[in-house]
Amino acid sequence: MPEEENQSPNSSESAAPTPSTEGTVPPDPAQENRKRKEDDTETVIQENINSISEATASSLPSANKPDQEATGPAGRAPSRAAKAGKSEVEGDPAGIETASTEDKPAKAPKAAAKAKKERPPAVEDKPFAEFINQDFLPSLTKTLSNQGITDLKLELVKKKLPVRGVDDTDIWQVIGFWNNGQRQFIIGFLKEDINAQKVFCCAEYGARPSLLESFMIDERKVSLDLMLLYTLQRLNGQKWLVMN
């Protein structure tokens, strides 16, 4: 028995673990992972700060970089409409006026164009008596003078025609005398209008006209030249002109 008691303490001493080095603590895996994540987060934050600083510095204008507002996107110059719009927003009336004057061509004054189109009225548009006295009689005197008739007398009167059997109504008449009054012709106007119906009669040696003829019946629009031509033809038919 005593031998067994002596052996048991020895066996218990041999089974006890060998003590480790005093003061040494083994590393904790959880703490190492936490520290690694903190380092990674700090690195990412620093990188973001650097990128934001670079972007801010690049957006600031410099002396060597053109202003984006002046040149527009992709370095293109702004259009005229954009400039006009900018001037309008900034309250610059000069910019708006320049754009409007360049886009719209100037219009010619209507009054000047109308004045160029206006023509002086024709002599035939004058009142009846004014046309006869101022235009027809002087022109007829000159025309018959060229035919050798020098003592011609012309007048415009309103009275009855001297032809027998004709209505006694007073009408306007152009009466011409020459050759000492031996030759006479009459152009009668049934209305106070050169375009209205007209008649012709003539006589010589102091006799009364006996035949009343239509005059210029084929002409609807009468002119001064036509009246002179028909008068000359009718007198020439009487063999009263120098050419005969």
One Martini backbone bead per residue (centre of mass of N, CA, C, O) as a GRO file, in nm:
protein
  244
    1MET     BB    1   0.057   0.059  -0.024
    2PRO     BB    2   0.280   0.265   0.000
    3GLU     BB    3   0.372   0.235  -0.295
    4GLU     BB    4   0.112   0.342  -0.428
    5GLU     BB    5   0.124   0.623  -0.304
    6ASN     BB    6   0.398   0.699  -0.426
    7GLN     BB    7   0.310   0.669  -0.734
    8SER     BB    8   0.072   0.877  -0.767
    9PRO     BB    9   0.223   1.141  -0.753
   10ASN     BB   10   0.405   1.092  -0.994
   11SER     BB   11   0.180   1.060  -1.206
   12SER     BB   12   0.059   1.345  -1.167
   13GLU     BB   13   0.313   1.503  -1.250
   14SER     BB   14   0.340   1.383  -1.544
   15ALA     BB   15   0.043   1.476  -1.648
   16ALA     BB   16   0.105   1.760  -1.633
   17PRO     BB   17   0.137   2.049  -1.786
   18THR     BB   18   0.340   2.255  -1.948
   19PRO     BB   19   0.429   2.549  -1.887
   20SER     BB   20   0.422   2.858  -2.024
   21THR     BB   21   0.512   3.152  -2.112
   22GLU     BB   22   0.536   3.433  -1.938
   23GLY     BB   23   0.309   3.692  -2.086
   24THR     BB   24   0.190   3.533  -2.335
   25VAL     BB   25  -0.045   3.624  -2.606
   26PRO     BB   26  -0.253   3.516  -2.821
   27PRO     BB   27  -0.387   3.579  -3.114
   28ASP     BB   28  -0.678   3.754  -3.249
   29PRO     BB   29  -0.870   3.711  -3.529
   30ALA     BB   30  -1.093   3.932  -3.497
   31GLN     BB   31  -0.904   4.176  -3.460
   32GLU     BB   32  -0.757   4.151  -3.732
   33ASN     BB   33  -1.007   4.197  -3.916
   34ARG     BB   34  -1.088   4.476  -3.804
   35LYS     BB   35  -0.823   4.620  -3.878
   36ARG     BB   36  -0.832   4.567  -4.185
   37LYS     BB   37  -1.098   4.725  -4.239
   38GLU     BB   38  -1.005   5.003  -4.138
   39ASP     BB   39  -0.778   5.034  -4.344
   40ASP     BB   40  -0.955   5.017  -4.600
   41THR     BB   41  -1.144   5.257  -4.537
   42GLU     BB   42  -0.923   5.475  -4.527
   43THR     BB   43  -0.831   5.439  -4.819
   44VAL     BB   44  -1.100   5.509  -4.963
   45ILE     BB   45  -1.139   5.795  -4.845
   46GLN     BB   46  -0.876   5.913  -4.965
   47GLU     BB   47  -0.944   5.864  -5.260
   48ASN     BB   48  -1.200   6.042  -5.268
   49ILE     BB   49  -1.064   6.306  -5.188
   50ASN     BB   50  -0.870   6.320  -5.432
   51SER     BB   51  -1.086   6.317  -5.661
   52ILE     BB   52  -1.239   6.574  -5.570
   53SER     BB   53  -1.000   6.771  -5.596
   54GLU     BB   54  -0.947   6.727  -5.900
   55ALA     BB   55  -1.230   6.812  -6.006
   56THR     BB   56  -1.225   7.101  -5.891
   57ALA     BB   57  -0.970   7.198  -6.039
   58SER     BB   58  -1.075   7.141  -6.339
   59SER     BB   59  -1.338   7.341  -6.321
   60LEU     BB   60  -1.155   7.570  -6.315
   61PRO     BB   61  -1.062   7.846  -6.460
   62SER     BB   62  -0.823   7.943  -6.707
   63ALA     BB   63  -0.603   8.102  -6.918
   64ASN     BB   64  -0.577   7.833  -7.122
   65LYS     BB   65  -0.891   7.799  -7.089
   66PRO     BB   66  -1.181   7.803  -7.229
   67ASP     BB   67  -1.490   7.918  -7.206
   68GLN     BB   68  -1.781   7.741  -7.207
   69GLU     BB   69  -1.986   7.978  -7.247
   70ALA     BB   70  -1.845   8.097  -7.508
   71THR     BB   71  -1.821   7.811  -7.683
   72GLY     BB   72  -1.942   7.567  -7.578
   73PRO     BB   73  -1.991   7.267  -7.669
   74ALA     BB   74  -1.711   7.123  -7.807
   75GLY     BB   75  -1.593   7.426  -7.891
   76ARG     BB   76  -1.838   7.582  -7.989
   77ALA     BB   77  -1.990   7.838  -8.120
   78PRO     BB   78  -2.235   8.034  -8.063
   79SER     BB   79  -2.522   8.123  -8.169
   80ARG     BB   80  -2.724   8.384  -8.253
   81ALA     BB   81  -2.966   8.293  -8.083
   82ALA     BB   82  -2.807   8.259  -7.819
   83LYS     BB   83  -2.716   8.552  -7.796
   84ALA     BB   84  -2.997   8.680  -7.799
   85GLY     BB   85  -3.099   8.526  -7.550
   86LYS     BB   86  -2.882   8.632  -7.352
   87SER     BB   87  -2.947   8.935  -7.386
   88GLU     BB   88  -3.240   8.913  -7.290
   89VAL     BB   89  -3.178   8.806  -7.004
   90GLU     BB   90  -2.968   9.051  -6.935
   91GLY     BB   91  -3.094   9.320  -7.069
   92ASP     BB   92  -3.001   9.350  -7.388
   93PRO     BB   93  -3.121   9.539  -7.649
   94ALA     BB   94  -2.892   9.530  -7.862
   95GLY     BB   95  -2.896   9.227  -7.928
   96ILE     BB   96  -3.190   9.213  -8.029
   97GLU     BB   97  -3.167   9.424  -8.257
   98THR     BB   98  -2.945   9.285  -8.421
   99ALA     BB   99  -3.096   9.021  -8.483
  100SER     BB  100  -3.346   9.149  -8.627
  101THR     BB  101  -3.189   9.309  -8.856
  102GLU     BB  102  -3.043   9.054  -8.981
  103ASP     BB  103  -3.299   8.865  -9.040
  104LYS     BB  104  -3.449   9.127  -9.150
  105PRO     BB  105  -3.534   9.280  -9.420
  106ALA     BB  106  -3.566   9.564  -9.573
  107LYS     BB  107  -3.836   9.773  -9.646
  108ALA     BB  108  -3.995   9.934  -9.876
  109PRO     BB  109  -4.165  10.201  -9.921
  110LYS     BB  110  -4.492  10.233 -10.020
  111ALA     BB  111  -4.503  10.527 -10.112
  112ALA     BB  112  -4.276  10.513 -10.327
  113ALA     BB  113  -4.400  10.288 -10.503
  114LYS     BB  114  -4.668  10.437 -10.560
  115ALA     BB  115  -4.542  10.690 -10.698
  116LYS     BB  116  -4.420  10.535 -10.946
  117LYS     BB  117  -4.704  10.421 -11.058
  118GLU     BB  118  -4.793  10.693 -11.103
  119ARG     BB  119  -4.980  10.872 -11.345
  120PRO     BB  120  -5.064  11.091 -11.550
  121PRO     BB  121  -5.331  11.213 -11.673
  122ALA     BB  122  -5.518  11.209 -11.931
  123VAL     BB  123  -5.663  11.428 -12.149
  124GLU     BB  124  -5.936  11.260 -12.177
  125ASP     BB  125  -6.001  11.299 -11.851
  126LYS     BB  126  -6.112  11.551 -11.889
  127PRO     BB  127  -6.320  11.769 -11.917
  128PHE     BB  128  -6.486  11.837 -12.191
  129ALA     BB  129  -6.431  12.147 -12.235
  130GLU     BB  130  -6.130  12.133 -12.161
  131PHE     BB  131  -6.039  11.943 -12.385
  132ILE     BB  132  -6.133  12.104 -12.631
  133ASN     BB  133  -5.986  12.386 -12.569
  134GLN     BB  134  -5.685  12.269 -12.484
  135ASP     BB  135  -5.651  12.029 -12.720
  136PHE     BB  136  -5.820  12.000 -12.982
  137LEU     BB  137  -5.817  12.284 -13.116
  138PRO     BB  138  -5.507  12.332 -13.127
  139SER     BB  139  -5.441  12.068 -13.285
  140LEU     BB  140  -5.624  12.128 -13.535
  141THR     BB  141  -5.491  12.391 -13.620
  142LYS     BB  142  -5.209  12.267 -13.674
  143THR     BB  143  -5.293  12.050 -13.879
  144LEU     BB  144  -5.431  12.246 -14.093
  145SER     BB  145  -5.181  12.422 -14.132
  146ASN     BB  146  -5.015  12.189 -14.270
  147GLN     BB  147  -5.247  12.206 -14.516
  148GLY     BB  148  -5.280  12.539 -14.574
  149ILE     BB  149  -5.459  12.650 -14.335
  150THR     BB  150  -5.476  12.997 -14.214
  151ASP     BB  151  -5.808  13.094 -14.162
  152LEU     BB  152  -5.889  12.948 -13.908
  153LYS     BB  153  -6.202  12.886 -13.720
  154LEU     BB  154  -6.266  12.801 -13.378
  155GLU     BB  155  -6.552  12.653 -13.185
  156LEU     BB  156  -6.742  12.621 -12.874
  157VAL     BB  157  -7.087  12.525 -12.879
  158LYS     BB  158  -7.440  12.562 -12.763
  159LYS     BB  159  -7.674  12.431 -13.002
  160LYS     BB  160  -7.842  12.409 -13.275
  161LEU     BB  161  -7.875  12.245 -13.551
  162PRO     BB  162  -7.867  12.345 -13.911
  163VAL     BB  163  -8.052  12.101 -13.968
  164ARG     BB  164  -8.303  11.973 -14.125
  165GLY     BB  165  -8.511  11.771 -13.914
  166VAL     BB  166  -8.383  11.831 -13.648
  167ASP     BB  167  -8.360  11.849 -13.342
  168ASP     BB  168  -8.386  12.133 -13.113
  169THR     BB  169  -8.156  12.046 -12.950
  170ASP     BB  170  -7.900  12.128 -12.752
  171ILE     BB  171  -7.556  12.107 -12.857
  172TRP     BB  172  -7.240  12.024 -12.881
  173GLN     BB  173  -7.003  12.227 -13.089
  174VAL     BB  174  -6.772  12.209 -13.358
  175ILE     BB  175  -6.670  12.501 -13.533
  176GLY     BB  176  -6.557  12.555 -13.879
  177PHE     BB  177  -6.365  12.817 -14.050
  178TRP     BB  178  -6.283  12.903 -14.397
  179ASN     BB  179  -6.231  13.080 -14.667
  180ASN     BB  180  -6.401  13.328 -14.578
  181GLY     BB  181  -6.650  13.130 -14.490
  182GLN     BB  182  -6.699  12.909 -14.731
  183ARG     BB  183  -6.618  12.696 -14.508
  184GLN     BB  184  -6.796  12.430 -14.326
  185PHE     BB  185  -6.792  12.261 -14.003
  186ILE     BB  186  -6.945  11.991 -13.793
  187ILE     BB  187  -6.917  11.872 -13.452
  188GLY     BB  188  -7.135  11.660 -13.273
  189PHE     BB  189  -7.254  11.626 -12.928
  190LEU     BB  190  -7.502  11.451 -12.763
  191LYS     BB  191  -7.288  11.454 -12.535
  192GLU     BB  192  -7.076  11.532 -12.253
  193ASP     BB  193  -6.887  11.321 -12.447
  194ILE     BB  194  -6.638  11.181 -12.643
  195ASN     BB  195  -6.774  10.874 -12.629
  196ALA     BB  196  -7.013  10.958 -12.756
  197GLN     BB  197  -7.227  11.049 -12.974
  198LYS     BB  198  -7.162  11.150 -13.320
  199VAL     BB  199  -7.155  11.424 -13.562
  200PHE     BB  200  -7.168  11.531 -13.921
  201CYS     BB  201  -7.117  11.848 -14.098
  202CYS     BB  202  -7.143  12.039 -14.420
  203ALA     BB  203  -7.042  12.349 -14.597
  204GLU     BB  204  -7.077  12.595 -14.873
  205TYR     BB  205  -7.123  12.917 -14.962
  206GLY     BB  206  -7.337  12.968 -14.713
  207ALA     BB  207  -7.472  12.713 -14.669
  208ARG     BB  208  -7.673  12.473 -14.546
  209PRO     BB  209  -7.678  12.195 -14.395
  210SER     BB  210  -7.830  11.872 -14.517
  211LEU     BB  211  -7.628  11.653 -14.382
  212LEU     BB  212  -7.627  11.388 -14.139
  213GLU     BB  213  -7.355  11.228 -13.978
  214SER     BB  214  -7.175  10.988 -13.865
  215PHE     BB  215  -6.915  10.979 -13.598
  216MET     BB  216  -6.709  10.748 -13.484
  217ILE     BB  217  -6.873  10.460 -13.445
  218ASP     BB  218  -6.612  10.247 -13.405
  219GLU     BB  219  -6.537  10.415 -13.142
  220ARG     BB  220  -6.517  10.364 -12.795
  221LYS     BB  221  -6.217  10.483 -12.760
  222VAL     BB  222  -6.130  10.807 -12.732
  223SER     BB  223  -5.888  11.018 -12.884
  224LEU     BB  224  -5.707  11.273 -12.996
  225ASP     BB  225  -5.587  11.137 -13.249
  226LEU     BB  226  -5.855  11.026 -13.362
  227MET     BB  227  -6.001  11.295 -13.399
  228LEU     BB  228  -5.797  11.411 -13.603
  229LEU     BB  229  -5.811  11.187 -13.816
  230TYR     BB  230  -6.118  11.196 -13.884
  231THR     BB  231  -6.128  11.495 -13.965
  232LEU     BB  232  -5.923  11.479 -14.196
  233GLN     BB  233  -6.073  11.263 -14.366
  234ARG     BB  234  -6.339  11.419 -14.408
  235LEU     BB  235  -6.217  11.672 -14.548
  236ASN     BB  236  -6.078  11.512 -14.774
  237GLY     BB  237  -6.352  11.404 -14.894
  238GLN     BB  238  -6.420  11.719 -14.988
  239LYS     BB  239  -6.164  11.855 -15.119
  240TRP     BB  240  -6.024  12.080 -14.889
  241LEU     BB  241  -5.734  12.010 -14.931
  242VAL     BB  242  -5.418  12.049 -15.061
  243MET     BB  243  -5.379  11.749 -15.166
  244ASN     BB  244  -5.621  11.816 -15.388
   0.00000   0.00000   0.00000
